[in-house]
Tab-separated table of C-alpha atoms in Angstrom:
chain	number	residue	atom	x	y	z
A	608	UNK	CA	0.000	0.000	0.000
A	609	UNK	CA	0.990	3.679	-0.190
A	610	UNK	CA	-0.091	6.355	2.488
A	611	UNK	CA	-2.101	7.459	-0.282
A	612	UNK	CA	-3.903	10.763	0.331
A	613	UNK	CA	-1.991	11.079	3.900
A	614	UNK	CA	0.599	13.660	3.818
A	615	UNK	CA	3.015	13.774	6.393
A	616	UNK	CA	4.733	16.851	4.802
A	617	UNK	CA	1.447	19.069	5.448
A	618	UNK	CA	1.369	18.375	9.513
A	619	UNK	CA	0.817	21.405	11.206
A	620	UNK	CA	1.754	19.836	15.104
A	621	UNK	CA	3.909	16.690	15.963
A	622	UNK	CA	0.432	16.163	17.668
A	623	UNK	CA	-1.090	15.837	13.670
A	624	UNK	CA	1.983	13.932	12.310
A	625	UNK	CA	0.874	11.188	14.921
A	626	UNK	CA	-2.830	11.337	14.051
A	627	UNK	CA	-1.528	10.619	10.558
A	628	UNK	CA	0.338	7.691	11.583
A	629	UNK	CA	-2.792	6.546	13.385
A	630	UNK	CA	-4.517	6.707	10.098
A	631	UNK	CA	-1.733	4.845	8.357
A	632	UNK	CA	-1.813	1.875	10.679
A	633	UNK	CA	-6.209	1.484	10.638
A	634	UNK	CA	-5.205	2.097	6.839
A	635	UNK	CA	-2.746	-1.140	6.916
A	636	UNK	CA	-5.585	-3.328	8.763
A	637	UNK	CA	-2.451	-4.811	10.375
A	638	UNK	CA	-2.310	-5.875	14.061
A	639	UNK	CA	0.285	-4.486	16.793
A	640	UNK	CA	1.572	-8.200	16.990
A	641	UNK	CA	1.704	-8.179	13.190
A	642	UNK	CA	3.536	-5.291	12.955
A	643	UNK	CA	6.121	-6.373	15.489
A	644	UNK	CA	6.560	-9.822	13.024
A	645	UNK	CA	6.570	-7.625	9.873
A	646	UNK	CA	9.139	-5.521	11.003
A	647	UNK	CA	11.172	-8.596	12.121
A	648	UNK	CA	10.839	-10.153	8.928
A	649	UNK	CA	12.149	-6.662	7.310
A	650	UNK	CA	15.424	-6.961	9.825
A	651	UNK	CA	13.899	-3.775	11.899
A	652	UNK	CA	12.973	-3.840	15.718
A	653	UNK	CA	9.540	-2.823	16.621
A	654	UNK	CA	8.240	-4.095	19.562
A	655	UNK	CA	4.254	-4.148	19.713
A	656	UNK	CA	4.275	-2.079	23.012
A	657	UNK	CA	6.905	0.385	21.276
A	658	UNK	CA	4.168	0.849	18.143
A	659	UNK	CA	1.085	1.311	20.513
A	660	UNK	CA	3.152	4.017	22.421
A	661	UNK	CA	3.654	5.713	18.977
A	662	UNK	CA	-0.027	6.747	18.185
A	663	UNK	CA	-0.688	6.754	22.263
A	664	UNK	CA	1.627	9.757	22.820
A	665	UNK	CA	1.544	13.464	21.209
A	666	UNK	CA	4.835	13.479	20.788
A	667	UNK	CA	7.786	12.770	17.557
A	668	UNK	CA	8.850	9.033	17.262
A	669	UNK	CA	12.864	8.708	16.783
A	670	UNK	CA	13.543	8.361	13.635
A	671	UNK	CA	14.378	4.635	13.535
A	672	UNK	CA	11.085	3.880	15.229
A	673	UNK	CA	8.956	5.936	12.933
A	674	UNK	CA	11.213	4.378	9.812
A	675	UNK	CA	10.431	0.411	11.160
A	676	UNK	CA	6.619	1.190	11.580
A	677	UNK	CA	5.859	3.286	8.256
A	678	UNK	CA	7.506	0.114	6.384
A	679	UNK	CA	5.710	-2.527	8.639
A	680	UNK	CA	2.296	-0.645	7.775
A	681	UNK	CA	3.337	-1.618	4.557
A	682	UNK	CA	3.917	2.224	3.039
A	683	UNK	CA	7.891	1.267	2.760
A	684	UNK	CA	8.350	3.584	-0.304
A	685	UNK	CA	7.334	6.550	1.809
A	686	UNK	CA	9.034	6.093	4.764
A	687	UNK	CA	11.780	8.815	3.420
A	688	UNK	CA	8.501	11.402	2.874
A	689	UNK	CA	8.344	10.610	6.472
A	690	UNK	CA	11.264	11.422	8.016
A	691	UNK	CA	11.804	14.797	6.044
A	692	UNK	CA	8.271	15.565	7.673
A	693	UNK	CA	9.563	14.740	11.226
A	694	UNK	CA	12.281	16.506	10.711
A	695	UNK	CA	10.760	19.691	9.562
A	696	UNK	CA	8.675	19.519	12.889
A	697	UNK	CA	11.387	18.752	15.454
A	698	UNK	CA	13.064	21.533	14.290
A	699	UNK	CA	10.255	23.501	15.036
A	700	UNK	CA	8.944	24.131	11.342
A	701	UNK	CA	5.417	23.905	11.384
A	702	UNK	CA	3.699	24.125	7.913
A	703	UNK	CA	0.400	25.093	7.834
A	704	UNK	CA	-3.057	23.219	7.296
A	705	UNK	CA	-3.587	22.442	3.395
A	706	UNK	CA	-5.452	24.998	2.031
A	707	UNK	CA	-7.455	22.307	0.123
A	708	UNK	CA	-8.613	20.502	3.866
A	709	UNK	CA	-11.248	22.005	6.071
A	710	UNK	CA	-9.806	21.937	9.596
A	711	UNK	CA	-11.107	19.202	11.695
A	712	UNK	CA	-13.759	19.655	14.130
A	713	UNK	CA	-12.578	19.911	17.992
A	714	UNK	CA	-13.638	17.397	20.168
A	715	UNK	CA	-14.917	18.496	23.272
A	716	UNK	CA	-12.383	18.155	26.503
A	717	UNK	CA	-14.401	15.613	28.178
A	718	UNK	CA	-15.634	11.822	27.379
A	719	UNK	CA	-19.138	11.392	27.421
A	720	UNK	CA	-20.995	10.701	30.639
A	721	UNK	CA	-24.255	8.884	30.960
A	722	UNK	CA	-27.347	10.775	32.510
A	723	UNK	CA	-26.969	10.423	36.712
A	724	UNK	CA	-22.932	9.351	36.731
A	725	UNK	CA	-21.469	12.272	37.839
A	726	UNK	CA	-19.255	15.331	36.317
A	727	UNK	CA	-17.759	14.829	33.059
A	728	UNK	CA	-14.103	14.070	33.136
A	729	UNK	CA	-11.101	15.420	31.048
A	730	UNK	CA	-8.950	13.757	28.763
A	731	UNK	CA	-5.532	14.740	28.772
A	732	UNK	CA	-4.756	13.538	25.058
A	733	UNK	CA	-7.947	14.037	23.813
A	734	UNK	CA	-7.810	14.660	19.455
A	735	UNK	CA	-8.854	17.797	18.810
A	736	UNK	CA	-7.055	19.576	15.871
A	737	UNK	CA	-3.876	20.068	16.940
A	738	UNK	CA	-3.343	24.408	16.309
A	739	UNK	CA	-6.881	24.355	18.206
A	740	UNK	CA	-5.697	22.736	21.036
A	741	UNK	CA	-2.499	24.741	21.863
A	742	UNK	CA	-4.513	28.028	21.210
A	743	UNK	CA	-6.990	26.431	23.846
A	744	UNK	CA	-4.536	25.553	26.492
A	745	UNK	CA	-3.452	28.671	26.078
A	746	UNK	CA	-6.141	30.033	27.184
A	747	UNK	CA	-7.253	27.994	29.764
A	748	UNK	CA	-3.982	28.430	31.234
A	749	UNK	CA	-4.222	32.474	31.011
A	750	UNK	CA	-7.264	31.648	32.873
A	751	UNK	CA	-5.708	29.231	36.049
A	752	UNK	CA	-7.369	26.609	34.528
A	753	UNK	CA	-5.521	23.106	34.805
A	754	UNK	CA	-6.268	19.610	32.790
A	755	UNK	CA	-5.850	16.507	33.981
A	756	UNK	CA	-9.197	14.521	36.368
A	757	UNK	CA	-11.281	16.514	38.323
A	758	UNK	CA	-11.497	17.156	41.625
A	759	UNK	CA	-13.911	14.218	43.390
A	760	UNK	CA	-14.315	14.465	47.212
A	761	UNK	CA	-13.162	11.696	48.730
A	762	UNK	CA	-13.898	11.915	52.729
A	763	UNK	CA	-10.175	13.076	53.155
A	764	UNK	CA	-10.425	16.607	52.336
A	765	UNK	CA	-10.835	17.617	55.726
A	766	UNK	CA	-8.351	15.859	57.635
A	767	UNK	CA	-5.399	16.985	59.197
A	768	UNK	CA	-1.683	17.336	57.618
A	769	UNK	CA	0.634	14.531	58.120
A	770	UNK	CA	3.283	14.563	61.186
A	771	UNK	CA	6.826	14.943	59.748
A	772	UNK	CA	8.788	11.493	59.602
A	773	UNK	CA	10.899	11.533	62.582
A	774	UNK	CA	15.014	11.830	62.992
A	775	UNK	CA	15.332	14.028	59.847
A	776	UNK	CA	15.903	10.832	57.265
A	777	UNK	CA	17.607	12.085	54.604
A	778	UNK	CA	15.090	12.798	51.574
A	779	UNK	CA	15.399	13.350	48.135
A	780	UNK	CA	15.639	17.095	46.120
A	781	UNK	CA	12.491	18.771	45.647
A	782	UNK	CA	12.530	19.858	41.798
A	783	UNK	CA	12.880	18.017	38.759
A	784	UNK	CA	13.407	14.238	38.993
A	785	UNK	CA	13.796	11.267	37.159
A	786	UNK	CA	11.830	7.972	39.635
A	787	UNK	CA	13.671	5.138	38.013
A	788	UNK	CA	13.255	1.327	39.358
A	789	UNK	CA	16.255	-0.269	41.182
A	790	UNK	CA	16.733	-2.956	39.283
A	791	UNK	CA	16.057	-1.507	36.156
A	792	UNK	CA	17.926	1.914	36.242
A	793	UNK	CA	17.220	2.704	32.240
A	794	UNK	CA	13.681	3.481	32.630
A	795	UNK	CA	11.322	5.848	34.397
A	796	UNK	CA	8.268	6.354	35.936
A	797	UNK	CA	6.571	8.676	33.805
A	798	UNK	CA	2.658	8.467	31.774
A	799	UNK	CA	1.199	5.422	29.706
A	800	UNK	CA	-1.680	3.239	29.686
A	801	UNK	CA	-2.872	0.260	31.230
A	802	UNK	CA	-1.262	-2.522	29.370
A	803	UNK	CA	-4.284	-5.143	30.269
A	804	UNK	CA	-6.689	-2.645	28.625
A	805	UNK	CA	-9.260	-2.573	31.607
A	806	UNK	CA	-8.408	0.959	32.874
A	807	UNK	CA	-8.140	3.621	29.679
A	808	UNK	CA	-6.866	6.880	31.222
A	809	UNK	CA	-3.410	7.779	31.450
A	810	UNK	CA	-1.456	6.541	34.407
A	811	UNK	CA	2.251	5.686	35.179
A	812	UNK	CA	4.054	3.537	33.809
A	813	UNK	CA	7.627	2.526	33.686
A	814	UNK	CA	9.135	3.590	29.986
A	815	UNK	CA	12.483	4.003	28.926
A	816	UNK	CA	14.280	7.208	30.171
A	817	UNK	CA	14.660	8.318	26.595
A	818	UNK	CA	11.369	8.600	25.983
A	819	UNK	CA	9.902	9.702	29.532
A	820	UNK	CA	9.161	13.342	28.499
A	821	UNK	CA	6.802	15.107	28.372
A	822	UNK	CA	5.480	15.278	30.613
A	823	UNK	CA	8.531	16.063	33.355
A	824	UNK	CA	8.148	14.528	37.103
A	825	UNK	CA	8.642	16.944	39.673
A	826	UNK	CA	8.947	16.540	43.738
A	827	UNK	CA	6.751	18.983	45.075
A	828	UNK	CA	7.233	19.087	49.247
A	829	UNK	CA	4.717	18.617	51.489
A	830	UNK	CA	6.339	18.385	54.938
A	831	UNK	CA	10.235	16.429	55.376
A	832	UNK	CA	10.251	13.385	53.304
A	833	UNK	CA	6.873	13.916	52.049
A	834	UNK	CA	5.659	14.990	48.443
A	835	UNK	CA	3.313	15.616	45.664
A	836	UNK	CA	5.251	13.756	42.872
A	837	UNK	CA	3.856	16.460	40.530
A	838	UNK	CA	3.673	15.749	36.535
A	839	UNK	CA	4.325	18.996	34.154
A	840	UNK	CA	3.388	19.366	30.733
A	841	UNK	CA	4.294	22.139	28.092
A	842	UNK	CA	0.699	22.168	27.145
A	843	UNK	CA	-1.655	20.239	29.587
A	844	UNK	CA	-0.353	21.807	32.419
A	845	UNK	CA	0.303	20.339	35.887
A	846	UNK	CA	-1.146	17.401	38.176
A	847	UNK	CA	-0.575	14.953	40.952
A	848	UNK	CA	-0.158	11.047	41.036
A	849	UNK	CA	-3.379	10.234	42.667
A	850	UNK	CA	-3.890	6.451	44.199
A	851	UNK	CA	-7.250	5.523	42.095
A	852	UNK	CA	-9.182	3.760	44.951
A	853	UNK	CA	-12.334	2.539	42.537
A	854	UNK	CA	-12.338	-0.204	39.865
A	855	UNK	CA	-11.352	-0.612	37.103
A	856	UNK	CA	-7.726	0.383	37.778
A	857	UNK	CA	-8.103	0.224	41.569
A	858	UNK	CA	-4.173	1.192	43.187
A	859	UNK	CA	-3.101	2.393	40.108
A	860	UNK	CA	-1.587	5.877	39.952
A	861	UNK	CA	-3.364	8.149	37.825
A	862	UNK	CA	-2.424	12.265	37.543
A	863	UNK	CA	-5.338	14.726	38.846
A	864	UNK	CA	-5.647	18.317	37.876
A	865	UNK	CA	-3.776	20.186	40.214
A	866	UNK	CA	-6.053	23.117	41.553
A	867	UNK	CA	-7.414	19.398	43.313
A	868	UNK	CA	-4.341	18.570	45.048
A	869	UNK	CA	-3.673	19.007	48.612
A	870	UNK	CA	-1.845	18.172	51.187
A	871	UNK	CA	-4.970	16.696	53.440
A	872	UNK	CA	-5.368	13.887	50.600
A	873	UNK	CA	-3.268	10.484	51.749
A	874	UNK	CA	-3.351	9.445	48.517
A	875	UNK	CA	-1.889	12.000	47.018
A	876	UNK	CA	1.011	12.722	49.349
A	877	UNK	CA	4.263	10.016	49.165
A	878	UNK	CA	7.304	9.607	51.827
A	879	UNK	CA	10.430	8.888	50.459
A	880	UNK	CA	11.733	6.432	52.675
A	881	UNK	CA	15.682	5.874	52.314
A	882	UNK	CA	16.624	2.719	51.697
A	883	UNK	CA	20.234	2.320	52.265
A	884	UNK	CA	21.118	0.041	49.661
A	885	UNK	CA	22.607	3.400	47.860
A	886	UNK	CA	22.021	6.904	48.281
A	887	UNK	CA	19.493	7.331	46.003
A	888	UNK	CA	16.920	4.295	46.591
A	889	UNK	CA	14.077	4.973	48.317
A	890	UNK	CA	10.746	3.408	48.965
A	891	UNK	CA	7.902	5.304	47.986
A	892	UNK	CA	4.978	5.138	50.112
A	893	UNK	CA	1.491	6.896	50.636
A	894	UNK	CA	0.706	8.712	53.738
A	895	UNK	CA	-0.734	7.101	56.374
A	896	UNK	CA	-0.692	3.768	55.041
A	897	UNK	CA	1.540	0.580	55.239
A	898	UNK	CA	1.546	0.050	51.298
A	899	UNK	CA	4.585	0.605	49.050
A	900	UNK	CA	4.936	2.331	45.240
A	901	UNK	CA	5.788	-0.902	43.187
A	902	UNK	CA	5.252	-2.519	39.744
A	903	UNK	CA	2.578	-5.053	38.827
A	904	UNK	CA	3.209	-8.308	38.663
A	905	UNK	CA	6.841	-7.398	39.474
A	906	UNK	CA	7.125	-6.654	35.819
A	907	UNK	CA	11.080	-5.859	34.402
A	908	UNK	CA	9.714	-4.329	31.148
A	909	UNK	CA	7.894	-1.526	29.965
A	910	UNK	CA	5.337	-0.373	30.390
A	911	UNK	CA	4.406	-2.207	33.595
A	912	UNK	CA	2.537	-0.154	35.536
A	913	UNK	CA	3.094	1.060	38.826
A	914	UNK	CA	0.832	0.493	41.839
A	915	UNK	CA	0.689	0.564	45.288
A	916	UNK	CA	0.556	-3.216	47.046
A	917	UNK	CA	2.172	-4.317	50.408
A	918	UNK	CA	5.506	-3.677	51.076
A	919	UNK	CA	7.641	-6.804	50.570
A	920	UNK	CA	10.909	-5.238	50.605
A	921	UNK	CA	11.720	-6.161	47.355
A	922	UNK	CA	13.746	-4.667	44.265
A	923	UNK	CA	10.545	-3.923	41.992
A	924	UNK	CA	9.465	-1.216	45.420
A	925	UNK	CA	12.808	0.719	45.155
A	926	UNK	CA	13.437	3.602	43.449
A	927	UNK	CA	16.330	5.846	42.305
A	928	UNK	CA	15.197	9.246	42.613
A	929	UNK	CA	17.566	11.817	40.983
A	930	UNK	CA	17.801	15.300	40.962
A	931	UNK	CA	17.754	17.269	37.076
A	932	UNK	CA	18.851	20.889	36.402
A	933	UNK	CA	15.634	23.161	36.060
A	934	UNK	CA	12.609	24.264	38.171
């Protein structure tokens, strides 16, 4: 096949250039396991969670990447039209809409909600035409307005602020960090989805550290040892890890928007608890609560999700929490 009517070289937003490539791969009827084979057969390396990370995320594929999944789609003859357009928009030339295409429609900010459930809530990568939705989170952000989930009381609002953890245990650098697991140092906690499919919003996930922005992870202080571990993006703005405490997803850690952040939520506050087997390893745990910060299924590879689960003491609940230069 050929990408036909799909032209990379007229994306407006790294946002669009990834809609296309969403297009290209319904276009190819091919499955994420059959990509991963094609591209095997074709002596390239794409893994099937690697290609559904492509068209999850807003942001540019490497090149490589992009290259193995344009010729698995089958559209191998384009894949140079491809990289010139990637290139033209990581070095921050945008082109503009084809005058010959009417701009897409925007979708609204929130998923549908059935009569009776409750407040609709936002989508942090929802579709909407990509120059639409930076002029819009422009706005909102001119405005104080935040993305990420809504505020929903929880019983916890009202309680008091935790006691500081006693002796003065060392604790990490407030700022901008990298969380990466112990025992597997070359990736980070940062967002994804829920590999098993049962909980659809964003959440965190371990990825490599390559590809773990946006959005950056920040340690906001609450009191010694204790944080928000805050998540920052360009356009979307800023939220908190949140413990989800309802099904699906239950213990998962999913970002809320963060005017709805505060120090009286448990779930929302962590203490970094030193570990001593280096100087960076910590345990992360929730305020007032015996559970740890760990990985499902004490999963090695990406994107396992992290969750919070009893503490066993165990590799897959350590993290190396590192300082990076900038605010």
């Amino acid at each position: 096949m050929t990408t036909g009517e799909l032209r990379p070289d007229d994306a407006s937003h790294p946002a669009e250039f990834v809609e296309l490539l969403r297009q290209l791969k319904d276009r190819s009827g091919f499955t994420y396991r059959q990509l991963e084979q094609r591209a095997a057969a074709a002596g390239d390396v794409l893994a099937r969670s690697t290609a559904a990370d492509i068209l999850r995320r807003s942001t540019l594929p490497r090149p490589e990447v992009l290259a193995a999944f344009v010729t698995a789609c089958g559209a191998g003859d384009q894949v140079e039209t491809w990289l010139r357009a990637r290139h033209r928009l990581a070095a921050g030339q945008f082109a503009p809409p084809s005058p010959a295409s009417e701009p897409p429609p925007v979708d609204a900010a929130t998923t549908a909600v059935p009569e009776g459930a409750g407040p609709a809530r936002p989508r942090w990568f929802a579709r909407p035409a990509p120059l639409a939705l930076l002029v819009v989170a422009a706005l909102l952000a001119a405005l104080g307005v935040g993305f990420w989930v809504e505020r929903r009381d929880d019983g916890n609002a009202g309680a008091g602020q935790s006691a500081s953890p006693g002796g003065g245990a060392r604790s990490p650098s407030a700022g901008r960090s990298q969380i990466r697991p112990v025992r597997s140092p070359h990736l980070c906690l940062t967002e994804g989805r829920d590999s098993t499919g049962r909980y659809t919003k964003e959440i965190a996930v371990q990825r490599p550290c390559t590809e773990a922005t946006p959005p950056d992870t920040a340690l906001v202080p609450v009191a010694d040892g204790m944080y928000f571990i805050q998540w920052v993006h360009p356009v979307l703005g800023k939220g908190c890890l949140t413990i989800r405490e309802d099904d699906p997803g239950r213990n998962l850690l999913e970002p809320w928007n963060e005017v709805d952040c505060s120090a009286s939520r448990p779930k929302q506050v962590f203490h970094f608890e030193p570990t001593g087997a280096t100087p960076d390893a910590y345990r992360i745990r929730p305020d007032r609560s015996e559970l740890c910060v760990g990985l499902r299924d004490d999963d090695t590879d990406e994107p396992a999700a992290a969750q919070v689960e009893p503490c066993t003491g165990g590799q897959d609940q350590m993290f190396l929490v590192n300082a990076l230069p900038g605010d």
